[in-house]
Amino acid sequence: MSKIRFQALIEASNRKPIEVIENTKRSVLFGENVFNENTMRQYLTNDAFKGVMSAMELGTKIDRKIADQVSSSMKEWAMSKGVTHYTHWFQPLTGGTAEKHDAFFETIGNGMAIEKFGGDQLVQQEPDASSFPNGGIRNTFEARGYTAWDPTSPAFIYGTTLSIPTIFVSYTGEALDYKTPLLRALTAIDEASTAVCKYFDKNVKRVSASLGWEQEYFLIDKALANSRPDITLTGRTLLGHSPAKGQQLDDHYFGSIPSRALNYMRDLETECMLLGIPVKTRHNEVAPNQFELAPIYEECNLAVDHNSLLMDVMGKVASRHQLKVLLHEKPFAGVNGSGKHNNWSLTTDTGVNLLGPGKTPMSNLQFLTFFINTIKAVYDNEELIRAVVASANNDHRLGANEAPPAIISVFIGEQLTKVLEELEGVTNGKLSPEEKTDLKLNVVGKIPDVLLDNTDRNRTSPFAFTGNKFEFRAVGSFANCANPMTVLNTVVAKQLKDFKTEVDILIESQGLKKDEAIFNVLREYIKATKNILFEGNGYGEAWEKEAKKRGLSNNKTTPEALKARISKKSIAIFEEMNVMSIVETEARYEIEVEEYTKRIQIESRVLGDIAGNHVVPTAVRYQNLLIENVKGLKEIFGKDFEKQAAEQIKLIKGISNHIKAIHLKVDEMISARKIANVIEDAEEKAASYCEDVKPFFDEIRYHCDKLELMVDDELWPLTKYRELLFTR
Ligand code: ADP
Ligand code: MG
């Protein structure tokens, strides 16, 4: 056995769970390290408190004087907790989070120093950000970028650093991060939803989107994970034969959580509590060593920040427990990958969940309005919605019979399907009094009872209505939720805006009553969007055929899927809703296309290396042992040896064949890479990596995995699947 594999196994099997002793009640820890409303009341002057609250709730601007007061109070609070540094915390388009720590400490001459943190430093910074992806924006415009305080997401302390959530934009105002377009999309959905709510309740002043994510991940012993160059460099295994036992017994899902994992989770949850991330649920997932963590849902911007922060903290806490968190969408072939369901809804400032059926017919008509408009938005933009979850990693899940297919459809359940069928029969134009009464009592009025026993959830749907929210299930585990949330909120906002226009026209030009007009418009939407509704098995082949007939897109690879990001229609929607300019949309497209190329390029190099300097040399060594053995047999048995050595000779030949195939395929892959590398156009290059380079991965893997089965386990250098997945 290779030294690395041997040592890693010894290390992993000798580990004891690290005890976590935490007796404090969770509710006491919650938000302890957050500059939240409670803390602000204690530390801020009345004026400053009002200023920040109004910025948080109404989006008003904070003036300089107030910013000075806030920064000085933040510093005081942070220093009382041993904090020495501050950072603007942002989410560049790399997918991770970025921070650059500065000390409060400043010299003031004469060998003296003070701790300083002024309004200037709180409100705006100019990080040297030339190395962040910008899709050409920073070349076209000013070279500099700046970060600006987002007061709607509270500052927090992690370690000894005060972190201030910020947006990151170019000097000319173009977004260079995930948060900026998200905030704009949240404004758009607020405005469009509030306008529609006014049909039902004049008191509604604001609508906010909510997000409850469910984070799936793998937890692997650190030494074992580090012993695999592919995991270290790409986040996934590029080869490895399936273990004799995988997930077929379903004995992991919801099973008792192994104690090392449980101690890690407890530790992580404590950190989350301190950071104000309201984590609530933890359980084993389907694959061995796969788990899930979910919080109570929050306002969308905050929930997105919390998920980004969580992904960072998960890695840090895991390291303390000698574990490694794999957030990759498909770390292991043959067992389930990881996703991140995005549960989404809309809530008014009067406390009504617009996607939750209400108690009266009118509130139910409001529910149906938002419900049907969401379906329409998804239908009209299904390709864009598919595009926003596309990534090299997620390509392994979508459409691979374990996660939602690459086809976007909406599941609403049997009961609501019936309600829509009834609404479809509503008379054109004015409604008779009898029809109105019937609708109110028997269709719209019945919804709450109906939903209570609606338990038929379809797990194969990428976009499912689950009682009081939609659940977007195609999002990948590694993704920043801002991306899908920006798109979803934007397309629904656009749809609601159009809906309002259509209803108003019917009221004004045809003299329809408000509810008549709403019924009329909804009826047409129901008729127009039937093709997106699907209740059957989304994993089945039959659905692919059916979806094709219905004209739904089925873009299986990222380069193909991403194109919808820059379709005329998408560009127009983002512009109309003031979420992204054409420059910003195109820049993002370019970044995503390039990221795809880079990921496949790295995987291809790593695979070539491992095959060439781990697998083949090991196979040769084993083959030499066999040759020695055959020579020995010949010595003993003379001409009779062939009968005795038949199996060995077969093995020797088999190994040679696999080695030959690996060399051939690796060489071909390198040639394909060379051709792809000189393609100038980013889109064509990504397509070439996808179509000409990536197909070699499976072929090379096939031969390597065969060798894994043939070669003496003692010699095999790479930690095996059974060791990675079942060591606890
Ligand atoms: P599962 O999908 O695993 O069956 P649930 O449907 O019970 O789990 O809930 C999943 C998530 O939905 C939780 O994180 C919860 O906070 C979130 N959620 C519940 N209500 C809402 C809502 N109105 N808006 C957004 N998310 C919500
Ligand atoms: Mg779910």
Short mmCIF file of C-alpha atoms in Angstrom, two decimals, residues 195-196 198-200 202 362 365 369 429-430 436 498-521:
data_model
loop_
_atom_site.label_atom_id
_atom_site.label_comp_id
_atom_site.label_asym_id
_atom_site.label_seq_id
_atom_site.Cartn_x
_atom_site.Cartn_y
_atom_site.Cartn_z
CA ALA A 195 -48.76 46.96 -6.57
CA VAL A 196 -50.64 43.69 -7.11
CA LYS A 198 -53.20 46.61 -3.46
CA TYR A 199 -56.03 44.86 -5.36
CA PHE A 200 -56.61 42.87 -2.22
CA LYS A 202 -54.67 48.73 0.40
CA MET A 362 -60.54 37.10 -1.28
CA LEU A 365 -57.80 34.82 -4.79
CA THR A 369 -52.87 35.32 -8.23
CA GLY A 429 -65.81 38.80 -19.67
CA LYS A 430 -68.42 39.63 -17.02
CA LYS A 436 -69.22 34.52 -8.79
CA ASP A 498 -47.48 42.58 -16.81
CA PHE A 499 -50.36 41.02 -14.91
CA LYS A 500 -51.23 44.33 -13.30
CA THR A 501 -51.20 46.05 -16.68
CA GLU A 502 -53.52 43.43 -18.15
CA VAL A 503 -55.97 43.55 -15.25
CA ASP A 504 -56.08 47.36 -15.29
CA ILE A 505 -56.83 47.35 -19.00
CA LEU A 506 -59.79 45.01 -18.49
CA ILE A 507 -61.12 47.16 -15.66
CA GLU A 508 -60.74 50.41 -17.58
CA SER A 509 -61.63 49.43 -21.13
CA GLN A 510 -64.17 46.67 -20.56
CA GLY A 511 -65.69 47.92 -17.34
CA LEU A 512 -65.05 44.66 -15.51
CA LYS A 513 -65.03 44.56 -11.74
CA LYS A 514 -61.65 44.00 -10.15
CA ASP A 515 -62.20 40.35 -9.28
CA GLU A 516 -63.78 39.64 -12.67
CA ALA A 517 -60.76 41.10 -14.38
CA ILE A 518 -58.42 39.05 -12.22
CA PHE A 519 -60.34 35.83 -12.92
CA ASN A 520 -60.24 36.61 -16.63
CA VAL A 521 -56.52 37.19 -16.78
#
